[in-house]
């Protein structure tokens, strides 16, 4: 699943997680369900991006 992950994709996934967390924070008072969706989705993206980063680093260590 993480065999062809590039550095740009990793940076963009962390950026998307940050944007999702900021959207959850900004919409918390008016739209609570939307905020919960952004919060859960951002946590999922952050976990997947962290796993991709671990596999990317392992691949870079093995390559060298």
PDB file of N, CA, C and O in Angstrom:
ATOM      1  N   UNK A   1       0.818  -1.191   0.000  1.00  0.00           N
ATOM      2  CA  UNK A   1       0.000   0.000   0.000  1.00  0.00           C
ATOM      3  C   UNK A   1       0.868   1.264   0.000  1.00  0.00           C
ATOM      4  O   UNK A   1       0.537   2.244  -0.634  1.00  0.00           O
ATOM      5  N   UNK A   2       1.980   1.235   0.729  1.00  0.00           N
ATOM      6  CA  UNK A   2       2.828   2.420   0.840  1.00  0.00           C
ATOM      7  C   UNK A   2       4.103   2.292   0.023  1.00  0.00           C
ATOM      8  O   UNK A   2       5.077   2.982   0.280  1.00  0.00           O
ATOM      9  N   UNK A   3       4.120   1.440  -0.991  1.00  0.00           N
ATOM     10  CA  UNK A   3       5.350   1.214  -1.741  1.00  0.00           C
ATOM     11  C   UNK A   3       5.746   2.400  -2.597  1.00  0.00           C
ATOM     12  O   UNK A   3       6.921   2.681  -2.763  1.00  0.00           O
ATOM     13  N   UNK A   4       4.801   3.094  -3.161  1.00  0.00           N
ATOM     14  CA  UNK A   4       5.100   4.181  -4.095  1.00  0.00           C
ATOM     15  C   UNK A   4       4.720   5.549  -3.537  1.00  0.00           C
ATOM     16  O   UNK A   4       4.234   6.403  -4.262  1.00  0.00           O
ATOM     17  N   UNK A   5       4.972   5.779  -2.267  1.00  0.00           N
ATOM     18  CA  UNK A   5       4.645   7.057  -1.657  1.00  0.00           C
ATOM     19  C   UNK A   5       5.815   8.013  -1.873  1.00  0.00           C
ATOM     20  O   UNK A   5       6.956   7.691  -1.580  1.00  0.00           O
ATOM     21  N   UNK A   6       5.520   9.193  -2.411  1.00  0.00           N
ATOM     22  CA  UNK A   6       6.575  10.170  -2.641  1.00  0.00           C
ATOM     23  C   UNK A   6       6.642  11.167  -1.486  1.00  0.00           C
ATOM     24  O   UNK A   6       5.738  11.240  -0.649  1.00  0.00           O
ATOM     25  N   UNK A   7       7.701  11.943  -1.482  1.00  0.00           N
ATOM     26  CA  UNK A   7       7.876  12.944  -0.429  1.00  0.00           C
ATOM     27  C   UNK A   7       6.798  14.022  -0.523  1.00  0.00           C
ATOM     28  O   UNK A   7       6.299  14.501   0.489  1.00  0.00           O
ATOM     29  N   UNK A   8       6.418  14.396  -1.735  1.00  0.00           N
ATOM     30  CA  UNK A   8       5.371  15.402  -1.927  1.00  0.00           C
ATOM     31  C   UNK A   8       4.030  14.921  -1.370  1.00  0.00           C
ATOM     32  O   UNK A   8       3.303  15.688  -0.727  1.00  0.00           O
ATOM     33  N   UNK A   9       3.700  13.649  -1.590  1.00  0.00           N
ATOM     34  CA  UNK A   9       2.450  13.111  -1.062  1.00  0.00           C
ATOM     35  C   UNK A   9       2.439  13.115   0.459  1.00  0.00           C
ATOM     36  O   UNK A   9       1.396  13.380   1.076  1.00  0.00           O
ATOM     37  N   UNK A  10       3.573  12.839   1.075  1.00  0.00           N
ATOM     38  CA  UNK A  10       3.642  12.878   2.532  1.00  0.00           C
ATOM     39  C   UNK A  10       3.429  14.289   3.061  1.00  0.00           C
ATOM     40  O   UNK A  10       2.676  14.492   4.018  1.00  0.00           O
ATOM     41  N   UNK A  11       4.066  15.260   2.432  1.00  0.00           N
ATOM     42  CA  UNK A  11       3.910  16.642   2.873  1.00  0.00           C
ATOM     43  C   UNK A  11       2.469  17.101   2.695  1.00  0.00           C
ATOM     44  O   UNK A  11       1.885  17.737   3.588  1.00  0.00           O
ATOM     45  N   UNK A  12       1.869  16.757   1.565  1.00  0.00           N
ATOM     46  CA  UNK A  12       0.481  17.164   1.317  1.00  0.00           C
ATOM     47  C   UNK A  12      -0.491  16.482   2.276  1.00  0.00           C
ATOM     48  O   UNK A  12      -1.485  17.093   2.688  1.00  0.00           O
ATOM     49  N   UNK A  13      -0.233  15.249   2.653  1.00  0.00           N
ATOM     50  CA  UNK A  13      -1.144  14.572   3.582  1.00  0.00           C
ATOM     51  C   UNK A  13      -1.081  15.199   4.967  1.00  0.00           C
ATOM     52  O   UNK A  13      -2.113  15.363   5.628  1.00  0.00           O
ATOM     53  N   UNK A  14       0.113  15.579   5.431  1.00  0.00           N
ATOM     54  CA  UNK A  14       0.199  16.269   6.714  1.00  0.00           C
ATOM     55  C   UNK A  14      -0.451  17.651   6.640  1.00  0.00           C
ATOM     56  O   UNK A  14      -1.087  18.097   7.590  1.00  0.00           O
ATOM     57  N   UNK A  15      -0.314  18.318   5.501  1.00  0.00           N
ATOM     58  CA  UNK A  15      -0.960  19.616   5.315  1.00  0.00           C
ATOM     59  C   UNK A  15      -2.486  19.468   5.320  1.00  0.00           C
ATOM     60  O   UNK A  15      -3.195  20.286   5.935  1.00  0.00           O
ATOM     61  N   UNK A  16      -3.003  18.426   4.682  1.00  0.00           N
ATOM     62  CA  UNK A  16      -4.450  18.187   4.678  1.00  0.00           C
ATOM     63  C   UNK A  16      -4.966  17.884   6.078  1.00  0.00           C
ATOM     64  O   UNK A  16      -6.068  18.310   6.449  1.00  0.00           O
ATOM     65  N   UNK A  17      -4.197  17.142   6.868  1.00  0.00           N
ATOM     66  CA  UNK A  17      -4.599  16.866   8.250  1.00  0.00           C
ATOM     67  C   UNK A  17      -4.657  18.159   9.053  1.00  0.00           C
ATOM     68  O   UNK A  17      -5.592  18.379   9.832  1.00  0.00           O
ATOM     69  N   UNK A  18      -3.682  19.032   8.854  1.00  0.00           N
ATOM     70  CA  UNK A  18      -3.683  20.320   9.548  1.00  0.00           C
ATOM     71  C   UNK A  18      -4.894  21.161   9.141  1.00  0.00           C
ATOM     72  O   UNK A  18      -5.546  21.785   9.987  1.00  0.00           O
ATOM     73  N   UNK A  19      -5.211  21.181   7.863  1.00  0.00           N
ATOM     74  CA  UNK A  19      -6.377  21.933   7.390  1.00  0.00           C
ATOM     75  C   UNK A  19      -7.661  21.345   7.973  1.00  0.00           C
ATOM     76  O   UNK A  19      -8.575  22.075   8.368  1.00  0.00           O
ATOM     77  N   UNK A  20      -7.745  20.025   8.052  1.00  0.00           N
ATOM     78  CA  UNK A  20      -8.923  19.393   8.639  1.00  0.00           C
ATOM     79  C   UNK A  20      -9.086  19.732  10.108  1.00  0.00           C
ATOM     80  O   UNK A  20     -10.205  19.995  10.580  1.00  0.00           O
ATOM     81  N   UNK A  21      -7.976  19.750  10.866  1.00  0.00           N
ATOM     82  CA  UNK A  21      -8.051  20.129  12.277  1.00  0.00           C
ATOM     83  C   UNK A  21      -8.470  21.591  12.434  1.00  0.00           C
ATOM     84  O   UNK A  21      -9.250  21.926  13.328  1.00  0.00           O
ATOM     85  N   UNK A  22      -7.973  22.454  11.563  1.00  0.00           N
ATOM     86  CA  UNK A  22      -8.371  23.858  11.657  1.00  0.00           C
ATOM     87  C   UNK A  22      -9.845  24.042  11.287  1.00  0.00           C
ATOM     88  O   UNK A  22     -10.542  24.868  11.888  1.00  0.00           O
ATOM     89  N   UNK A  23     -10.347  23.278  10.326  1.00  0.00           N
ATOM     90  CA  UNK A  23     -11.770  23.348   9.982  1.00  0.00           C
ATOM     91  C   UNK A  23     -12.631  22.850  11.147  1.00  0.00           C
ATOM     92  O   UNK A  23     -13.694  23.417  11.424  1.00  0.00           O
ATOM     93  N   UNK A  24     -12.190  21.794  11.809  1.00  0.00           N
ATOM     94  CA  UNK A  24     -12.939  21.290  12.959  1.00  0.00           C
ATOM     95  C   UNK A  24     -12.987  22.332  14.069  1.00  0.00           C
ATOM     96  O   UNK A  24     -14.013  22.517  14.725  1.00  0.00           O
ATOM     97  N   UNK A  25     -11.875  23.010  14.277  1.00  0.00           N
ATOM     98  CA  UNK A  25     -11.835  24.045  15.311  1.00  0.00           C
ATOM     99  C   UNK A  25     -12.715  25.239  14.940  1.00  0.00           C
ATOM    100  O   UNK A  25     -13.430  25.786  15.791  1.00  0.00           O
ATOM    101  N   UNK A  26     -12.681  25.665  13.678  1.00  0.00           N
ATOM    102  CA  UNK A  26     -13.441  26.844  13.259  1.00  0.00           C
ATOM    103  C   UNK A  26     -14.948  26.610  13.241  1.00  0.00           C
ATOM    104  O   UNK A  26     -15.716  27.543  13.458  1.00  0.00           O
ATOM    105  N   UNK A  27     -15.404  25.397  12.958  1.00  0.00           N
ATOM    106  CA  UNK A  27     -16.831  25.110  12.846  1.00  0.00           C
ATOM    107  C   UNK A  27     -17.434  24.520  14.110  1.00  0.00           C
ATOM    108  O   UNK A  27     -18.570  24.058  14.087  1.00  0.00           O
ATOM    109  N   UNK A  28     -16.718  24.509  15.213  1.00  0.00           N
ATOM    110  CA  UNK A  28     -17.182  23.784  16.392  1.00  0.00           C
ATOM    111  C   UNK A  28     -18.473  24.352  16.961  1.00  0.00           C
ATOM    112  O   UNK A  28     -19.368  23.607  17.351  1.00  0.00           O
ATOM    113  N   UNK A  29     -18.650  25.655  17.004  1.00  0.00           N
ATOM    114  CA  UNK A  29     -19.839  26.231  17.638  1.00  0.00           C
ATOM    115  C   UNK A  29     -21.091  26.114  16.776  1.00  0.00           C
ATOM    116  O   UNK A  29     -22.163  25.821  17.276  1.00  0.00           O
ATOM    117  N   UNK A  30     -20.952  26.338  15.468  1.00  0.00           N
ATOM    118  CA  UNK A  30     -22.146  26.351  14.628  1.00  0.00           C
ATOM    119  C   UNK A  30     -22.548  24.955  14.152  1.00  0.00           C
ATOM    120  O   UNK A  30     -23.715  24.587  14.205  1.00  0.00           O
ATOM    121  N   UNK A  31     -21.607  24.209  13.667  1.00  0.00           N
ATOM    122  CA  UNK A  31     -21.910  22.926  13.023  1.00  0.00           C
ATOM    123  C   UNK A  31     -21.116  21.821  13.708  1.00  0.00           C
ATOM    124  O   UNK A  31     -20.031  21.454  13.292  1.00  0.00           O
ATOM    125  N   UNK A  32     -21.673  21.278  14.749  1.00  0.00           N
ATOM    126  CA  UNK A  32     -20.945  20.311  15.562  1.00  0.00           C
ATOM    127  C   UNK A  32     -20.729  18.988  14.821  1.00  0.00           C
ATOM    128  O   UNK A  32     -19.663  18.394  14.918  1.00  0.00           O
ATOM    129  N   UNK A  33     -21.697  18.514  14.044  1.00  0.00           N
ATOM    130  CA  UNK A  33     -21.538  17.242  13.319  1.00  0.00           C
ATOM    131  C   UNK A  33     -20.457  17.371  12.243  1.00  0.00           C
ATOM    132  O   UNK A  33     -19.665  16.457  12.046  1.00  0.00           O
ATOM    133  N   UNK A  34     -20.432  18.498  11.550  1.00  0.00           N
ATOM    134  CA  UNK A  34     -19.397  18.741  10.550  1.00  0.00           C
ATOM    135  C   UNK A  34     -18.025  18.802  11.208  1.00  0.00           C
ATOM    136  O   UNK A  34     -17.051  18.259  10.684  1.00  0.00           O
ATOM    137  N   UNK A  35     -17.944  19.407  12.371  1.00  0.00           N
ATOM    138  CA  UNK A  35     -16.684  19.485  13.098  1.00  0.00           C
ATOM    139  C   UNK A  35     -16.211  18.103  13.516  1.00  0.00           C
ATOM    140  O   UNK A  35     -15.018  17.794  13.425  1.00  0.00           O
ATOM    141  N   UNK A  36     -17.131  17.278  13.979  1.00  0.00           N
ATOM    142  CA  UNK A  36     -16.746  15.914  14.359  1.00  0.00           C
ATOM    143  C   UNK A  36     -16.271  15.115  13.157  1.00  0.00           C
ATOM    144  O   UNK A  36     -15.318  14.332  13.260  1.00  0.00           O
ATOM    145  N   UNK A  37     -16.910  15.318  12.013  1.00  0.00           N
ATOM    146  CA  UNK A  37     -16.463  14.649  10.793  1.00  0.00           C
ATOM    147  C   UNK A  37     -15.039  15.074  10.427  1.00  0.00           C
ATOM    148  O   UNK A  37     -14.183  14.239  10.131  1.00  0.00           O
ATOM    149  N   UNK A  38     -14.777  16.389  10.443  1.00  0.00           N
ATOM    150  CA  UNK A  38     -13.444  16.876  10.131  1.00  0.00           C
ATOM    151  C   UNK A  38     -12.416  16.374  11.140  1.00  0.00           C
ATOM    152  O   UNK A  38     -11.286  16.034  10.779  1.00  0.00           O
ATOM    153  N   UNK A  39     -12.790  16.314  12.401  1.00  0.00           N
ATOM    154  CA  UNK A  39     -11.879  15.846  13.440  1.00  0.00           C
ATOM    155  C   UNK A  39     -11.524  14.377  13.249  1.00  0.00           C
ATOM    156  O   UNK A  39     -10.347  13.998  13.282  1.00  0.00           O
ATOM    157  N   UNK A  40     -12.526  13.540  13.019  1.00  0.00           N
ATOM    158  CA  UNK A  40     -12.286  12.111  12.831  1.00  0.00           C
ATOM    159  C   UNK A  40     -11.516  11.849  11.539  1.00  0.00           C
ATOM    160  O   UNK A  40     -10.565  11.058  11.509  1.00  0.00           O
ATOM    161  N   UNK A  41     -11.896  12.533  10.465  1.00  0.00           N
ATOM    162  CA  UNK A  41     -11.202  12.348   9.193  1.00  0.00           C
ATOM    163  C   UNK A  41      -9.753  12.823   9.278  1.00  0.00           C
ATOM    164  O   UNK A  41      -8.848  12.167   8.742  1.00  0.00           O
ATOM    165  N   UNK A  42      -9.508  13.912   9.964  1.00  0.00           N
ATOM    166  CA  UNK A  42      -8.142  14.414  10.101  1.00  0.00           C
ATOM    167  C   UNK A  42      -7.285  13.478  10.937  1.00  0.00           C
ATOM    168  O   UNK A  42      -6.104  13.279  10.639  1.00  0.00           O
ATOM    169  N   UNK A  43      -7.876  12.900  11.969  1.00  0.00           N
ATOM    170  CA  UNK A  43      -7.127  11.933  12.769  1.00  0.00           C
ATOM    171  C   UNK A  43      -6.777  10.707  11.938  1.00  0.00           C
ATOM    172  O   UNK A  43      -5.661  10.188  12.021  1.00  0.00           O
ATOM    173  N   UNK A  44      -7.713  10.250  11.120  1.00  0.00           N
ATOM    174  CA  UNK A  44      -7.454   9.110  10.246  1.00  0.00           C
ATOM    175  C   UNK A  44      -6.344   9.424   9.241  1.00  0.00           C
ATOM    176  O   UNK A  44      -5.422   8.631   9.044  1.00  0.00           O
ATOM    177  N   UNK A  45      -6.413  10.601   8.625  1.00  0.00           N
ATOM    178  CA  UNK A  45      -5.389  11.010   7.661  1.00  0.00           C
ATOM    179  C   UNK A  45      -4.031  11.133   8.344  1.00  0.00           C
ATOM    180  O   UNK A  45      -3.001  10.730   7.797  1.00  0.00           O
ATOM    181  N   UNK A  46      -4.007  11.652   9.563  1.00  0.00           N
ATOM    182  CA  UNK A  46      -2.759  11.802  10.294  1.00  0.00           C
ATOM    183  C   UNK A  46      -2.151  10.443  10.646  1.00  0.00           C
ATOM    184  O   UNK A  46      -0.937  10.256  10.520  1.00  0.00           O
ATOM    185  N   UNK A  47      -2.970   9.480  11.018  1.00  0.00           N
ATOM    186  CA  UNK A  47      -2.471   8.135  11.325  1.00  0.00           C
ATOM    187  C   UNK A  47      -1.926   7.469  10.068  1.00  0.00           C
ATOM    188  O   UNK A  47      -0.833   6.886  10.080  1.00  0.00           O
ATOM    189  N   UNK A  48      -2.654   7.557   8.970  1.00  0.00           N
ATOM    190  CA  UNK A  48      -2.195   6.948   7.720  1.00  0.00           C
ATOM    191  C   UNK A  48      -0.926   7.631   7.221  1.00  0.00           C
ATOM    192  O   UNK A  48       0.003   6.971   6.753  1.00  0.00           O
ATOM    193  N   UNK A  49      -0.851   8.958   7.346  1.00  0.00           N
ATOM    194  CA  UNK A  49       0.347   9.678   6.918  1.00  0.00           C
ATOM    195  C   UNK A  49       1.546   9.316   7.788  1.00  0.00           C
ATOM    196  O   UNK A  49       2.670   9.200   7.292  1.00  0.00           O
ATOM    197  N   UNK A  50       1.318   9.110   9.078  1.00  0.00           N
ATOM    198  CA  UNK A  50       2.412   8.702   9.962  1.00  0.00           C
ATOM    199  C   UNK A  50       2.917   7.320   9.597  1.00  0.00           C
ATOM    200  O   UNK A  50       4.133   7.078   9.583  1.00  0.00           O
ATOM    201  N   UNK A  51       2.004   6.409   9.295  1.00  0.00           N
ATOM    202  CA  UNK A  51       2.417   5.073   8.859  1.00  0.00           C
ATOM    203  C   UNK A  51       3.175   5.140   7.538  1.00  0.00           C
ATOM    204  O   UNK A  51       4.197   4.450   7.358  1.00  0.00           O
ATOM    205  N   UNK A  52       2.711   5.966   6.628  1.00  0.00           N
ATOM    206  CA  UNK A  52       3.405   6.122   5.346  1.00  0.00           C
ATOM    207  C   UNK A  52       4.797   6.703   5.553  1.00  0.00           C
ATOM    208  O   UNK A  52       5.749   6.299   4.879  1.00  0.00           O
ATOM    209  N   UNK A  53       4.931   7.636   6.488  1.00  0.00           N
ATOM    210  CA  UNK A  53       6.237   8.215   6.775  1.00  0.00           C
ATOM    211  C   UNK A  53       7.195   7.167   7.351  1.00  0.00           C
ATOM    212  O   UNK A  53       8.367   7.129   6.985  1.00  0.00           O
ATOM    213  N   UNK A  54       6.690   6.303   8.215  1.00  0.00           N
ATOM    214  CA  UNK A  54       7.524   5.242   8.782  1.00  0.00           C
ATOM    215  C   UNK A  54       7.997   4.302   7.681  1.00  0.00           C
ATOM    216  O   UNK A  54       9.189   3.954   7.613  1.00  0.00           O
ATOM    217  N   UNK A  55       7.093   3.888   6.809  1.00  0.00           N
ATOM    218  CA  UNK A  55       7.491   2.998   5.717  1.00  0.00           C
ATOM    219  C   UNK A  55       8.421   3.694   4.736  1.00  0.00           C
ATOM    220  O   UNK A  55       9.332   3.075   4.197  1.00  0.00           O
ATOM    221  N   UNK A  56       8.220   4.982   4.505  1.00  0.00           N
ATOM    222  CA  UNK A  56       9.088   5.746   3.612  1.00  0.00           C
ATOM    223  C   UNK A  56      10.506   5.809   4.180  1.00  0.00           C
ATOM    224  O   UNK A  56      11.478   5.611   3.458  1.00  0.00           O
ATOM    225  N   UNK A  57      10.614   6.073   5.480  1.00  0.00           N
ATOM    226  CA  UNK A  57      11.934   6.142   6.117  1.00  0.00           C
ATOM    227  C   UNK A  57      12.623   4.784   6.100  1.00  0.00           C
ATOM    228  O   UNK A  57      13.826   4.702   5.872  1.00  0.00           O
ATOM    229  N   UNK A  58      11.880   3.706   6.335  1.00  0.00           N
ATOM    230  CA  UNK A  58      12.463   2.363   6.266  1.00  0.00           C
ATOM    231  C   UNK A  58      12.978   2.069   4.871  1.00  0.00           C
ATOM    232  O   UNK A  58      14.051   1.491   4.700  1.00  0.00           O
ATOM    233  N   UNK A  59      12.213   2.484   3.862  1.00  0.00           N
ATOM    234  CA  UNK A  59      12.627   2.256   2.481  1.00  0.00           C
ATOM    235  C   UNK A  59      13.870   3.055   2.152  1.00  0.00           C
ATOM    236  O   UNK A  59      14.773   2.559   1.453  1.00  0.00           O
ATOM    237  N   UNK A  60      13.980   4.278   2.684  1.00  0.00           N
ATOM    238  CA  UNK A  60      15.166   5.086   2.443  1.00  0.00           C
ATOM    239  C   UNK A  60      16.386   4.500   3.145  1.00  0.00           C
ATOM    240  O   UNK A  60      17.490   4.530   2.593  1.00  0.00           O
ATOM    241  N   UNK A  61      16.216   3.928   4.335  1.00  0.00           N
ATOM    242  CA  UNK A  61      17.326   3.328   5.064  1.00  0.00           C
ATOM    243  C   UNK A  61      17.809   2.068   4.342  1.00  0.00           C
ATOM    244  O   UNK A  61      19.016   1.843   4.211  1.00  0.00           O
ATOM    245  N   UNK A  62      16.883   1.263   3.858  1.00  0.00           N
ATOM    246  CA  UNK A  62      17.256   0.034   3.151  1.00  0.00           C
ATOM    247  C   UNK A  62      17.936   0.366   1.829  1.00  0.00           C
ATOM    248  O   UNK A  62      18.891  -0.309   1.432  1.00  0.00           O
ATOM    249  N   UNK A  63      17.492   1.436   1.156  1.00  0.00           N
ATOM    250  CA  UNK A  63      18.050   1.815  -0.140  1.00  0.00           C
ATOM    251  C   UNK A  63      19.508   2.251  -0.006  1.00  0.00           C
ATOM    252  O   UNK A  63      20.317   2.028  -0.886  1.00  0.00           O
ATOM    253  N   UNK A  64      19.872   2.876   1.119  1.00  0.00           N
ATOM    254  CA  UNK A  64      21.237   3.391   1.301  1.00  0.00           C
ATOM    255  C   UNK A  64      22.202   2.345   1.713  1.00  0.00           C
ATOM    256  O   UNK A  64      22.287   1.301   1.795  1.00  0.00           O
TER     257      UNK A  64
END
